[in-house]
Short mmCIF file of the C-alpha atoms (twelve columns), coordinates in Angstrom:
data_MODEL
# 
_entry.id   MODEL 
# 
loop_
_atom_site.group_PDB 
_atom_site.id 
_atom_site.type_symbol 
_atom_site.label_atom_id 
_atom_site.label_alt_id 
_atom_site.label_comp_id 
_atom_site.label_asym_id 
_atom_site.label_seq_id 
_atom_site.Cartn_x 
_atom_site.Cartn_y 
_atom_site.Cartn_z 
_atom_site.pdbx_PDB_model_num 
ATOM 1  C CA . UNK A 1  3.036   -13.967 8.086   1 
ATOM 2  C CA . UNK A 2  1.674   -10.483 7.323   1 
ATOM 3  C CA . UNK A 3  -1.467  -9.836  5.352   1 
ATOM 4  C CA . UNK A 4  -1.116  -7.691  2.255   1 
ATOM 5  C CA . UNK A 5  -1.657  -3.934  2.412   1 
ATOM 6  C CA . UNK A 6  -3.383  -2.063  -0.436  1 
ATOM 7  C CA . UNK A 7  -2.546  1.636   -0.741  1 
ATOM 8  C CA . UNK A 8  -4.343  3.893   -3.191  1 
ATOM 9  C CA . UNK A 9  -3.622  7.441   -4.280  1 
ATOM 10 C CA . UNK A 10 -3.830  9.728   -7.285  1 
ATOM 11 C CA . UNK A 11 -1.304  9.669   -10.126 1 
ATOM 12 C CA . UNK A 12 2.053   11.234  -9.120  1 
ATOM 13 C CA . UNK A 13 1.204   11.384  -5.389  1 
ATOM 14 C CA . UNK A 14 4.417   9.565   -4.487  1 
ATOM 15 C CA . UNK A 15 3.080   6.086   -3.837  1 
ATOM 16 C CA . UNK A 16 5.603   4.393   -6.118  1 
ATOM 17 C CA . UNK A 17 8.436   6.688   -4.997  1 
ATOM 18 C CA . UNK A 18 7.848   5.693   -1.360  1 
ATOM 19 C CA . UNK A 19 7.140   2.023   -2.052  1 
ATOM 20 C CA . UNK A 20 10.238  0.549   -0.406  1 
ATOM 21 C CA . UNK A 21 9.878   2.653   2.761   1 
ATOM 22 C CA . UNK A 22 6.202   1.700   3.022   1 
ATOM 23 C CA . UNK A 23 6.992   -1.973  2.387   1 
ATOM 24 C CA . UNK A 24 9.523   -1.924  5.225   1 
ATOM 25 C CA . UNK A 25 7.169   -0.009  7.532   1 
ATOM 26 C CA . UNK A 26 4.441   -2.619  7.131   1 
ATOM 27 C CA . UNK A 27 6.942   -5.500  7.383   1 
ATOM 28 C CA . UNK A 28 6.155   -6.865  3.924   1 
ATOM 29 C CA . UNK A 29 8.391   -8.697  1.477   1 
ATOM 30 C CA . UNK A 30 7.162   -7.665  -1.993  1 
ATOM 31 C CA . UNK A 31 5.645   -4.716  -3.864  1 
ATOM 32 C CA . UNK A 32 3.148   -4.696  -6.722  1 
ATOM 33 C CA . UNK A 33 2.981   -1.305  -8.397  1 
ATOM 34 C CA . UNK A 34 0.140   -0.055  -10.611 1 
ATOM 35 C CA . UNK A 35 -2.403  -2.720  -9.608  1 
ATOM 36 C CA . UNK A 36 -5.556  -2.283  -11.709 1 
ATOM 37 C CA . UNK A 37 -7.861  -2.604  -8.701  1 
ATOM 38 C CA . UNK A 38 -9.739  -5.648  -9.953  1 
ATOM 39 C CA . UNK A 39 -7.375  -8.536  -10.685 1 
ATOM 40 C CA . UNK A 40 -6.134  -10.905 -8.007  1 
ATOM 41 C CA . UNK A 41 -2.999  -10.198 -5.999  1 
ATOM 42 C CA . UNK A 42 -1.017  -12.093 -3.338  1 
ATOM 43 C CA . UNK A 43 -2.867  -11.950 -0.016  1 
ATOM 44 C CA . UNK A 44 0.247   -12.278 2.127   1 
ATOM 45 C CA . UNK A 45 3.401   -10.181 2.559   1 
ATOM 46 C CA . UNK A 46 2.744   -7.811  -0.361  1 
ATOM 47 C CA . UNK A 47 2.363   -4.058  -0.603  1 
ATOM 48 C CA . UNK A 48 -0.130  -3.439  -3.408  1 
ATOM 49 C CA . UNK A 49 -0.196  0.061   -4.940  1 
ATOM 50 C CA . UNK A 50 -2.982  1.457   -7.106  1 
ATOM 51 C CA . UNK A 51 -4.335  4.723   -8.462  1 
ATOM 52 C CA . UNK A 52 -7.848  3.273   -8.446  1 
ATOM 53 C CA . UNK A 53 -9.866  4.669   -5.484  1 
ATOM 54 C CA . UNK A 54 -12.635 2.168   -6.300  1 
ATOM 55 C CA . UNK A 55 -10.299 -0.827  -6.142  1 
ATOM 56 C CA . UNK A 56 -11.907 -4.029  -4.923  1 
ATOM 57 C CA . UNK A 57 -9.482  -5.401  -2.348  1 
ATOM 58 C CA . UNK A 58 -9.781  -8.682  -0.491  1 
ATOM 59 C CA . UNK A 59 -11.419 -8.254  2.916   1 
ATOM 60 C CA . UNK A 60 -8.337  -9.703  4.624   1 
ATOM 61 C CA . UNK A 61 -6.125  -6.878  3.331   1 
ATOM 62 C CA . UNK A 62 -5.571  -3.582  5.074   1 
ATOM 63 C CA . UNK A 63 -6.617  -0.762  2.701   1 
ATOM 64 C CA . UNK A 64 -5.523  2.831   3.122   1 
ATOM 65 C CA . UNK A 65 -5.049  6.092   1.259   1 
ATOM 66 C CA . UNK A 66 -1.441  7.054   0.470   1 
ATOM 67 C CA . UNK A 67 -1.708  10.148  2.673   1 
ATOM 68 C CA . UNK A 68 -2.687  8.108   5.736   1 
ATOM 69 C CA . UNK A 69 0.032   5.559   5.042   1 
ATOM 70 C CA . UNK A 70 2.648   8.316   4.871   1 
ATOM 71 C CA . UNK A 71 1.374   9.894   8.115   1 
ATOM 72 C CA . UNK A 72 1.695   6.517   9.806   1 
ATOM 73 C CA . UNK A 73 5.207   6.054   8.403   1 
ATOM 74 C CA . UNK A 74 6.323   9.536   9.504   1 
ATOM 75 C CA . UNK A 75 4.810   9.096   12.981  1 
ATOM 76 C CA . UNK A 76 6.858   5.932   13.433  1 
ATOM 77 C CA . UNK A 77 9.996   7.724   12.216  1 
ATOM 78 C CA . UNK A 78 9.497   10.518  14.766  1 
ATOM 79 C CA . UNK A 79 8.794   8.147   17.656  1 
# 
């Protein structure tokens, strides 16, 4: 079972538009868009998207900026 991944980025950066590709890249089953950065979220198998750079994510979740997530996704595509 995969741990959840939290991705943050500014409004209109493309996080929601790329949600399904990112979900597949990280091997996750679900997506939560527009997370407020403070409420609870599933800790397993979920891609959690937020615009809040100060989001308080669970320590078991991988947290990354949208730009880094897209670089990782594109690097895998090119490999």
